[in-house]
Short mmCIF file of C-alpha atoms and ligand atoms in Angstrom, two decimals:
data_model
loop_
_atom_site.label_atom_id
_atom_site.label_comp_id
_atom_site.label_asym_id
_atom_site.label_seq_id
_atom_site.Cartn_x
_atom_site.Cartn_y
_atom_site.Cartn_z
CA UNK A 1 -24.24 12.32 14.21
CA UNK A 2 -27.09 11.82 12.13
CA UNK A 3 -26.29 7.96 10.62
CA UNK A 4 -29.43 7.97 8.42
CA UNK A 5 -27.80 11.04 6.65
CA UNK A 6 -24.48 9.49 6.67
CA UNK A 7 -25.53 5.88 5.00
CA UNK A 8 -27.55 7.96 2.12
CA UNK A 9 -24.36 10.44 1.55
CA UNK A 10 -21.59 7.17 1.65
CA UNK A 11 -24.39 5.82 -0.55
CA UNK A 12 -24.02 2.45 1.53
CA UNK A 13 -26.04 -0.66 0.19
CA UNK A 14 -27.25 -1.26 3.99
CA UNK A 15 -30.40 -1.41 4.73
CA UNK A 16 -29.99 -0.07 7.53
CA UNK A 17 -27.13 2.35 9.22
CA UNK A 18 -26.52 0.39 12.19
CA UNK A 19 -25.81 -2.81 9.60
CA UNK A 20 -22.66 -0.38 8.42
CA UNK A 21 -21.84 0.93 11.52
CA UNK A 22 -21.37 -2.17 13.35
CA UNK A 23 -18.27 -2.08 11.34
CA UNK A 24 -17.37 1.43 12.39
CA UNK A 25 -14.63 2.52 15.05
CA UNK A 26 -14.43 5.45 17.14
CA UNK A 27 -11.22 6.86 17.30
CA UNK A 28 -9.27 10.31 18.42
CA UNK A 29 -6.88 11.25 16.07
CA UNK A 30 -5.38 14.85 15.56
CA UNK A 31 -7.49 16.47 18.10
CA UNK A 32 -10.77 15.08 16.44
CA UNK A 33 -12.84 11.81 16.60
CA UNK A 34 -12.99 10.08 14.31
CA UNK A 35 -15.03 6.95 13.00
CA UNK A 36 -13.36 4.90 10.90
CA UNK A 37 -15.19 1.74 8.92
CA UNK A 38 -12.25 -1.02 9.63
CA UNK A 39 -13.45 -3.33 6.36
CA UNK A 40 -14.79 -2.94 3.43
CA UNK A 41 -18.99 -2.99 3.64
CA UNK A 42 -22.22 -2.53 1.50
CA UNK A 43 -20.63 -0.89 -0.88
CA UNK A 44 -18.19 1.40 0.89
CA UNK A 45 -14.39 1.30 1.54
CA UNK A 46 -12.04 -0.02 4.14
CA UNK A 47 -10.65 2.52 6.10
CA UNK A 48 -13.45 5.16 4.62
CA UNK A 49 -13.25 8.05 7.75
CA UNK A 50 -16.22 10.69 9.06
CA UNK A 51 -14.67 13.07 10.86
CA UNK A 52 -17.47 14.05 13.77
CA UNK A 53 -16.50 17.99 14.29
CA UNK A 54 -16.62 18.57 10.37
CA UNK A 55 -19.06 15.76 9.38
CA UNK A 56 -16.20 15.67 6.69
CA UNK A 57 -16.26 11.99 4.47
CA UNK A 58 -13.07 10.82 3.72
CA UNK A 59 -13.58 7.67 1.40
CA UNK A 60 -11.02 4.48 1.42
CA UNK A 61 -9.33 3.50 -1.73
CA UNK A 62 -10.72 0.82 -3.06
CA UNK A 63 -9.54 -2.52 -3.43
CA UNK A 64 -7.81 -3.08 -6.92
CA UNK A 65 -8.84 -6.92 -8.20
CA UNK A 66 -5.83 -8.94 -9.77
CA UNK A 67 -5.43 -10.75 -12.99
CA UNK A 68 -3.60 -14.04 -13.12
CA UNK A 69 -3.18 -14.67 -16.68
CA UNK A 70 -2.51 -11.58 -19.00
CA UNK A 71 -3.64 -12.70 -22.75
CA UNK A 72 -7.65 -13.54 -21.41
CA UNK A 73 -7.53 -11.42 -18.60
CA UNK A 74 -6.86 -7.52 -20.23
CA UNK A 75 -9.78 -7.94 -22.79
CA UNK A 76 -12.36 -9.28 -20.40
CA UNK A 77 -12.03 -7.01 -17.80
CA UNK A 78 -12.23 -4.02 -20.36
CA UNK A 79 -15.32 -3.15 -22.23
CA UNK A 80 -14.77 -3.19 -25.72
CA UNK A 81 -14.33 0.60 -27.11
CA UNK A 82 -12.84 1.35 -24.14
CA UNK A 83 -9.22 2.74 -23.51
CA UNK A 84 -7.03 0.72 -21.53
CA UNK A 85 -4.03 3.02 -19.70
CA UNK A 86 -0.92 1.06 -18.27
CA UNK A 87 0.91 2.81 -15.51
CA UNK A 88 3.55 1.39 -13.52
CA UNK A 89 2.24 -0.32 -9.78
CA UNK A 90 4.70 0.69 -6.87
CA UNK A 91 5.83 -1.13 -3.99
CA UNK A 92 5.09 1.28 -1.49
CA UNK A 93 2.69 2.23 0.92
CA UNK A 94 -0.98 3.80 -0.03
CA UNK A 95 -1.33 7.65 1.47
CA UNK A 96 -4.93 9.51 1.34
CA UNK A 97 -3.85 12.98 1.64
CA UNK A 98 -7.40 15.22 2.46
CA UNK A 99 -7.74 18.74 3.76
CA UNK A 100 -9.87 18.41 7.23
CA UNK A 101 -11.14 22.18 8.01
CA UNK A 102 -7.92 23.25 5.89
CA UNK A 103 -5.58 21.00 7.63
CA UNK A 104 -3.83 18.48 5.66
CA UNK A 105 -3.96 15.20 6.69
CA UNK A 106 -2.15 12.08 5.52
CA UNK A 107 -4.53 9.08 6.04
CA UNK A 108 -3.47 5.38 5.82
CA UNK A 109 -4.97 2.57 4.05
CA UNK A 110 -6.87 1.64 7.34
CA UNK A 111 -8.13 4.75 8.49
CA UNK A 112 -5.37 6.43 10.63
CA UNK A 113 -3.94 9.82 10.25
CA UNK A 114 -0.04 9.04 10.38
CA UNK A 115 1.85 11.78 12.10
CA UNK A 116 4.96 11.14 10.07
CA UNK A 117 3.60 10.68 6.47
CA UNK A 118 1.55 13.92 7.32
CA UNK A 119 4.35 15.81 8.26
CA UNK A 120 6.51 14.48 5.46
CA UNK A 121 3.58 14.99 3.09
CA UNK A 122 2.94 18.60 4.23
CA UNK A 123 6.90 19.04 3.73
CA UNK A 124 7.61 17.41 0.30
CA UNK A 125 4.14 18.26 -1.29
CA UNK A 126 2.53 22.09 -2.32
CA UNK A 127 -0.60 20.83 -0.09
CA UNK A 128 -1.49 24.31 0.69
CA UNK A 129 -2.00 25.72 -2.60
CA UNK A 130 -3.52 22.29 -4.28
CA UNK A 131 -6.08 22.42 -1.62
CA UNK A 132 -7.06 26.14 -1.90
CA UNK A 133 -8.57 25.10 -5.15
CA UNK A 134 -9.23 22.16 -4.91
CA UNK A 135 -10.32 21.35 -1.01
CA UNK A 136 -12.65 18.60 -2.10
CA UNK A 137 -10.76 16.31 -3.96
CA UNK A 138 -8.17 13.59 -1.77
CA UNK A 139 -4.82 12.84 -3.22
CA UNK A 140 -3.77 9.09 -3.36
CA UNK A 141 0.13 8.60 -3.08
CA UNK A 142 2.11 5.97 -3.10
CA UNK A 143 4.92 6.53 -0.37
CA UNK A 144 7.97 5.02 -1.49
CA UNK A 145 11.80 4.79 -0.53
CA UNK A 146 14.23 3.17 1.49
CA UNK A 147 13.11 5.40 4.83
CA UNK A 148 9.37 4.92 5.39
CA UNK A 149 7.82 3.42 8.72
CA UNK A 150 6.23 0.77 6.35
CA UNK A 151 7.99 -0.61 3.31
CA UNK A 152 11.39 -0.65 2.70
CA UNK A 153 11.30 -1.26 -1.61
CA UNK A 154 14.77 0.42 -3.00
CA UNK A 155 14.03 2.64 -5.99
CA UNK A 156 16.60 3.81 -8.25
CA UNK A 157 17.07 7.68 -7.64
CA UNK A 158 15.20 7.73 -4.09
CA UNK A 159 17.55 8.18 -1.19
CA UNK A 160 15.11 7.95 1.16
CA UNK A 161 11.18 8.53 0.22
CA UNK A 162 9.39 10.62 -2.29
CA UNK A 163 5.61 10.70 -3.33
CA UNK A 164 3.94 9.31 -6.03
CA UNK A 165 0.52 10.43 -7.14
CA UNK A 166 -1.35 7.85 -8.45
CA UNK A 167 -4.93 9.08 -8.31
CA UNK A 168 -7.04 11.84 -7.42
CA UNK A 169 -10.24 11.23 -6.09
CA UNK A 170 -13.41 13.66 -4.81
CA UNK A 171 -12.90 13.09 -0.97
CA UNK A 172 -16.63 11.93 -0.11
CA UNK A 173 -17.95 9.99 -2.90
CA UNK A 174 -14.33 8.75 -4.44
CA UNK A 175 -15.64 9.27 -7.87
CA UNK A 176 -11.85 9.47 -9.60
CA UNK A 177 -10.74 12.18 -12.29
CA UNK A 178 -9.95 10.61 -15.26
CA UNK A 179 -6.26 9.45 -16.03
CA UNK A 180 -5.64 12.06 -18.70
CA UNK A 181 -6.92 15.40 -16.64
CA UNK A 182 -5.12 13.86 -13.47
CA UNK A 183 -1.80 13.67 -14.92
CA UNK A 184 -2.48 17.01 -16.29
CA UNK A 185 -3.29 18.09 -12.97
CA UNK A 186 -0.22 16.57 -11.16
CA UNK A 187 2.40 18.03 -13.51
CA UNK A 188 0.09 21.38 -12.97
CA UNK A 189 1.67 20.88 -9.89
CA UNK A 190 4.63 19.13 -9.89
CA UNK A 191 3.94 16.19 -8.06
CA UNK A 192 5.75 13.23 -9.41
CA UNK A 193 3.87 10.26 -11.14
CA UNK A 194 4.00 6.72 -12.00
CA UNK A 195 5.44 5.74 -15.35
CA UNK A 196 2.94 5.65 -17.45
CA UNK A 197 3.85 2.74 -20.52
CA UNK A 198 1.12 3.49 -23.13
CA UNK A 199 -2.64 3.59 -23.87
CA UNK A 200 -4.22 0.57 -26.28
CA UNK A 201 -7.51 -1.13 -26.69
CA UNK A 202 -8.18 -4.07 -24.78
CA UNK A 203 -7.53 -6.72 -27.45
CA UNK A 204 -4.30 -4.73 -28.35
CA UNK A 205 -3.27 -4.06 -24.07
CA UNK A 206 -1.72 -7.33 -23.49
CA UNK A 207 1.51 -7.33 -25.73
CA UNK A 208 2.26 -3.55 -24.54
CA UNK A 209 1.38 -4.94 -20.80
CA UNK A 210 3.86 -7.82 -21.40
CA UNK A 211 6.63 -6.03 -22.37
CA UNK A 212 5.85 -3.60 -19.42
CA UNK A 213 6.34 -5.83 -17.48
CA UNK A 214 9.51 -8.01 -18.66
CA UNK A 215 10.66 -4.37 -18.63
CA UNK A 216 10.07 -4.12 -14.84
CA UNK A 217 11.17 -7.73 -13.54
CA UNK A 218 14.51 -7.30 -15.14
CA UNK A 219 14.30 -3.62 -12.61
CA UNK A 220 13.48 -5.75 -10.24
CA UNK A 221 9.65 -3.31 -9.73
CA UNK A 222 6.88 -4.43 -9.12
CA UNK A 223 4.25 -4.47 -11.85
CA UNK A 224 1.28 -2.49 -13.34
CA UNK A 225 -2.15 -1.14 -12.79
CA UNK A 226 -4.41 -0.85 -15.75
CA UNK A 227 -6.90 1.54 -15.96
CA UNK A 228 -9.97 2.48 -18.09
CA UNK A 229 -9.29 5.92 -19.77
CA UNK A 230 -12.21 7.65 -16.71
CA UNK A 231 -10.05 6.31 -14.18
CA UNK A 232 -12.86 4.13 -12.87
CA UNK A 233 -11.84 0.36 -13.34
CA UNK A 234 -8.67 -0.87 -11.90
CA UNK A 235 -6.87 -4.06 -12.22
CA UNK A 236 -3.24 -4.87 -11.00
CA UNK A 237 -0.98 -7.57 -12.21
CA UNK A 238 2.91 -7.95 -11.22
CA UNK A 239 6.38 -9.26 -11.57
CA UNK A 240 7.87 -12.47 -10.90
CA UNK A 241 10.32 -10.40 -8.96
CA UNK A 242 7.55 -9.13 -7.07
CA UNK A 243 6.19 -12.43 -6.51
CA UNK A 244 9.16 -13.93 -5.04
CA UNK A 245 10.04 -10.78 -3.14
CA UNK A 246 7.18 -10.86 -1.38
CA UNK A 247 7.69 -14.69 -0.50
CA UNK A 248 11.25 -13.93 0.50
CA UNK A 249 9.84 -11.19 3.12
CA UNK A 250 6.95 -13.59 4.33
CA UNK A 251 9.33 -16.38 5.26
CA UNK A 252 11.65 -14.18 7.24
CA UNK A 253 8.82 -14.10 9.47
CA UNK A 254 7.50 -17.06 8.62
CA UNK A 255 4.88 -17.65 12.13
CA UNK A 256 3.56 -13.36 11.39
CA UNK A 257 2.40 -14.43 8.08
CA UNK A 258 -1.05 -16.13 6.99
CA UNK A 259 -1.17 -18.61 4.98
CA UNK A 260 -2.69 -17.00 2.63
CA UNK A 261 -0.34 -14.57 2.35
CA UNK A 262 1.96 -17.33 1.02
CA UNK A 263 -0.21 -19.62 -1.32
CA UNK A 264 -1.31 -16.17 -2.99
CA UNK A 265 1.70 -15.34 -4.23
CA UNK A 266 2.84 -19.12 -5.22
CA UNK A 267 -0.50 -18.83 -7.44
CA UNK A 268 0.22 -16.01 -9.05
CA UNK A 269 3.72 -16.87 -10.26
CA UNK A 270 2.40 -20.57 -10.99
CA UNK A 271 -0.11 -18.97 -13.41
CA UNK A 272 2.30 -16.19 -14.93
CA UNK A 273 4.72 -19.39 -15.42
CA UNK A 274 2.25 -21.12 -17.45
CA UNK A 275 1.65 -18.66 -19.38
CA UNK A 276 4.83 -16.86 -19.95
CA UNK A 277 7.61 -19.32 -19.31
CA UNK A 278 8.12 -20.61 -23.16
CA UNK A 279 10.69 -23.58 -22.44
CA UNK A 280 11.80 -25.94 -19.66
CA UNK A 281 15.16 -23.70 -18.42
CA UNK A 282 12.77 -20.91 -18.34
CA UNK A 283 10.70 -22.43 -15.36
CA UNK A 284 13.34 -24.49 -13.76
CA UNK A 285 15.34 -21.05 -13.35
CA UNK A 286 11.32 -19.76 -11.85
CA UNK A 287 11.36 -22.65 -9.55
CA UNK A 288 15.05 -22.29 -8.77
CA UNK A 289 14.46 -18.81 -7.62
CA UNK A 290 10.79 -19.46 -5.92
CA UNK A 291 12.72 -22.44 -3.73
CA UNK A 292 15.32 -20.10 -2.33
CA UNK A 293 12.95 -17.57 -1.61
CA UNK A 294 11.05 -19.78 0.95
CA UNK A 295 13.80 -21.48 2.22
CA UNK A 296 17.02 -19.05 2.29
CA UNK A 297 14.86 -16.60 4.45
CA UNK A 298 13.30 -19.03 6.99
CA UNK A 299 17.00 -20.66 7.71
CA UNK A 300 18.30 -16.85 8.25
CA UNK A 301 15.23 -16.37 10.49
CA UNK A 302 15.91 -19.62 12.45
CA UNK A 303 19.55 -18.57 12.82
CA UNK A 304 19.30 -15.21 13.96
CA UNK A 305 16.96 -16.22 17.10
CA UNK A 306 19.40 -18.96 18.05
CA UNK A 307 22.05 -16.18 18.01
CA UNK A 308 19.47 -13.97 20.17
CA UNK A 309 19.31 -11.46 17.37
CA UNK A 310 15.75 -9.63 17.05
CA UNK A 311 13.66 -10.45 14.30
CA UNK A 312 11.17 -7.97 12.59
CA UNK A 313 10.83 -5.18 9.88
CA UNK A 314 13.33 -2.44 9.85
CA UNK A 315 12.81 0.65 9.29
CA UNK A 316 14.77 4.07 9.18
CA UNK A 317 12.96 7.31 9.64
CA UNK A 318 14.08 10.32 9.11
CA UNK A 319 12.56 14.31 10.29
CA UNK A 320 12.20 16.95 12.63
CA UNK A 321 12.26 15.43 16.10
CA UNK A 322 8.74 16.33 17.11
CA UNK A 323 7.43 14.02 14.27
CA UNK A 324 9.51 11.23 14.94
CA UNK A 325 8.50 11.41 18.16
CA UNK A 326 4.74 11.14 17.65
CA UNK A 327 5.31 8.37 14.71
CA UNK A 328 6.96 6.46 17.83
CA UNK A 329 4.21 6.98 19.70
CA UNK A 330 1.71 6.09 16.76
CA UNK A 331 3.38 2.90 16.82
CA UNK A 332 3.50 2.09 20.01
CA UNK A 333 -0.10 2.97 20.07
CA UNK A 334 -1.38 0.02 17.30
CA UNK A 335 0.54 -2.23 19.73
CA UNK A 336 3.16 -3.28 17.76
CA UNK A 337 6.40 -4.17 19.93
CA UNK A 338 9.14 -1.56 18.76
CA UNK A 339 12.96 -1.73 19.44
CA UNK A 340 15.11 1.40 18.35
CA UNK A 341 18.13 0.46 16.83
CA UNK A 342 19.91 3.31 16.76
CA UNK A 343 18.89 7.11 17.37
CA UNK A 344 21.06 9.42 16.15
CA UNK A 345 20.51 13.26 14.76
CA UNK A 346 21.75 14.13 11.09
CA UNK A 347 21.92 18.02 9.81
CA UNK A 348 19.38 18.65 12.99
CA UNK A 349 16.85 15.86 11.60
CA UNK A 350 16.04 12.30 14.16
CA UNK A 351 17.17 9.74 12.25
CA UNK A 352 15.84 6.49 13.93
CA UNK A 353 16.51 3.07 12.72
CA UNK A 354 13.61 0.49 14.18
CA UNK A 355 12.57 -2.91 14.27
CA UNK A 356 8.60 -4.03 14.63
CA UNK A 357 9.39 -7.23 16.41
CA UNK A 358 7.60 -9.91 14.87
CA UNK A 359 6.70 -11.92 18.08
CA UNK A 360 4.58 -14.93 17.28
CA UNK A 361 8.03 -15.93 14.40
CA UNK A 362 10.52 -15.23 17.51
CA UNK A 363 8.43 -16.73 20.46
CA UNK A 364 7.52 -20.20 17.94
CA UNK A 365 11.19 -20.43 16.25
CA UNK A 366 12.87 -19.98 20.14
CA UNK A 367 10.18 -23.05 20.95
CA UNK A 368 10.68 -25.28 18.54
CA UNK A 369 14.71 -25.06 18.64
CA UNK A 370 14.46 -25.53 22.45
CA UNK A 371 12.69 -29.01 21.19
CA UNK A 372 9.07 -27.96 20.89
CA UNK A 373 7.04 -30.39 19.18
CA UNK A 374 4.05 -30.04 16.54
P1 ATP B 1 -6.11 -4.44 -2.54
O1 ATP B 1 -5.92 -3.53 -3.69
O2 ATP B 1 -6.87 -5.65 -2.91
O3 ATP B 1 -6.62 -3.78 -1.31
P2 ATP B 1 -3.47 -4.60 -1.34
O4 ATP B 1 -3.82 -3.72 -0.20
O5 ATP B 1 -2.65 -5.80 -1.06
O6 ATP B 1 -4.70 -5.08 -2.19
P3 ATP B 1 -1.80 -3.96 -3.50
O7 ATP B 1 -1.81 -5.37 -3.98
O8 ATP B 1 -0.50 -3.37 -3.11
O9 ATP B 1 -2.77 -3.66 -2.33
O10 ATP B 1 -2.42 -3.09 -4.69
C1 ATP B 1 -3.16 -1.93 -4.56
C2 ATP B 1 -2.31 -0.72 -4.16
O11 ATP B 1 -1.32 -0.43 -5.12
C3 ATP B 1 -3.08 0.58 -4.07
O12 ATP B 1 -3.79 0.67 -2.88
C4 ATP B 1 -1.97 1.61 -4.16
O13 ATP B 1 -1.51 1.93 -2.87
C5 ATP B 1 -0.84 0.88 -4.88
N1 ATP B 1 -0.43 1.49 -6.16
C6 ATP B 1 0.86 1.68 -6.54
N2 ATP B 1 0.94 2.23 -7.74
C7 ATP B 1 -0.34 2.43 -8.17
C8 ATP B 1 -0.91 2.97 -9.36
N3 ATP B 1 -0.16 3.42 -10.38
N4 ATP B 1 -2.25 3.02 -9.43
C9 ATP B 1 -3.04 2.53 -8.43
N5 ATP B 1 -2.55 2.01 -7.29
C10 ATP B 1 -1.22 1.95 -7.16
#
């Protein structure tokens, strides 16, 4: 592998390519090595992959930067003249789906082809004839639904996952099409979309992105992206729902979770209260609702391992056996401590319910109710 070639075709800021591939690991995935850049450097994705056989580039998605207060924050992050598009964000998990020599493959956010999302992609989406015309360009989904290894977010309408295309991206330099000719694109083909809530100016975005939004809390979704009109600048903002959702799920594993994790999402619905919270009820109802979702969770936690019950995510999978099987395996292989729940088959499909034991929440909670100190 020629890395000189490979830094000026990723068109990495490094100055040299052993600076960016320190960063890169080797790994064999789907009969193929791959080498897989495992954060975001000089200029080039997280989880960006180079398949060795193919010398295929298959870029990361790039981070989306946050506002935390609507009214300043739409206008200055737009250009003036440009077009500001507000689409729904989902609560999901984010699938790069590329054609490798012809094959379809569903990449994660990290880097790793997913046995289970690639066989459910191949399965729920016309891959075959998208990438016959168009085998250069990746497909960024959203996998969302009640029965996905990785989130769990109920949807209205999805039993257990379905596909949303969010973006569609040239696979090696992850230039994006614009919004317009995208959405064109995925009706072309009938993949399913995010609601999209309007197109404004950036002075005029911010009362459309508000009610958006009030729109979504009271669905209890998650929020928006924004997007320029070419598709190129991103920036997310979300619901209080979201907020505390996401602070409900930390503290049931309250010893998995950085702190970070936490005083993030106290920040952002401390700055969306000052803004949007008009009266005193208003935020004592916010504070009401922040409160129990630290401290109803973490009690639940604490209780279940003194009853010896098994903390973690859950998760329910459902497919042909074979891919179950491998997803297993694909698990078991990122080291994450899996118990099966139940295993059962359905219509001739593996239906598996799982828990990813969160071990450092069990092992600290049994300690300090055995009298541990601090
Ligand atoms: P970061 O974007 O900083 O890496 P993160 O990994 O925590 O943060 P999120 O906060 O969930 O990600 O926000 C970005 C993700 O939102 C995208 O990677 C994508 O998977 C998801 N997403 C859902 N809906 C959309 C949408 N309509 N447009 C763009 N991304 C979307």
């Amino acid at each position: 592998m020629d890395r000189d070639e490979y830094l000026e075709r990723l068109g990495a800021t490094a100055e040299t390519p052993e600076d960016l591939f320190e960063h890169v690991e080797e790994r064999s995935t789907a009969g193929r090595t791959h080498h897989v850049l495992t954060a975001a450097r000089h200029g080039v994705e997280r989880g960006t992959v180079i398949v060795e056989e193919t010398e295929a580039i298959v870029r990361g998605y790039p981070s989306i930067p946050r506002i935390l207060v609507l009214g300043p924050g739409v206008p200055s992050f737009f250009e003036d003249g440009e077009t500001v598009v507000i689409e729904e964000k989902l609560d999901g998990f984010n699938v790069r789906i590329a054609a490798v020599d012809g094959e379809p493959l569903a990449f994660t956010r990290s880097g790793y082809v997913c046995p289970y999302t690639t066989g459910r992609a191949r399965d729920c989406l016309p891959l075959e004839e998208f990438f016959a015309t168009h085998p250069e360009k990746t497909l960024c989904a959203e996998l969302v639904g009640p029965e996905t290894p990785y989130s769990t977010h109920d949807y209205e309408g999805i039993d257990t996952h379905e596909f949303l295309v969010f973006d569609v991206r040239d696979r090696e330099t992850g230039t994006p099409l614009a919004v317009d000719g995208r959405r064109r694109l995925c009706e072309e083909y009938g993949f399913t979309q995010p609601r999209l809530f309007g197109r404004a100016a950036p002075a005029d975005a911010v009362g459309p992105t508000r009610a958006a939004i009030e729109e979504l809390d009271a669905a209890g979704r998650e929020g928006v992206v924004l997007k320029s009109a070419d598709g190129e600048r991103l920036v997310k903002y979300t619901t209080e729902t979201q907020h505390h959702e996401e602070l409900a799920y930390a503290f049931s594993l309250p010893f998995d979770h950085g702190r970070d994790f936490v005083f993030s999402r106290i920040v952002r619905d401390a700055f969306q209260a000052a803004e949007s919270d008009a009266d005193d009820d208003r935020l004592e109802e916010r504070a009401h609702d922040l409160g129990e979702s630290i401290l109803r969770p973490m009690v639940s936690a604490i209780r279940a391992v003194e009853a010896g019950e098994t903390i973690g995510e859950r998760h329910t999978v459902r497919g042909d056996p074979e891919t179950i099987g491998a997803l297993l395996d694909h698990l078991h292989d990122q080291s994450l401590t899996v118990d099966l729940e139940s295993d059962r088959r359905v219509d001739g499909e593996r239906v598996v319910e799982f828990v990813k034991v969160a071990e450092s929440s069990r092992d600290r909670i049994r300690y300090y109710l055995g009298g541990g100190t601090r």
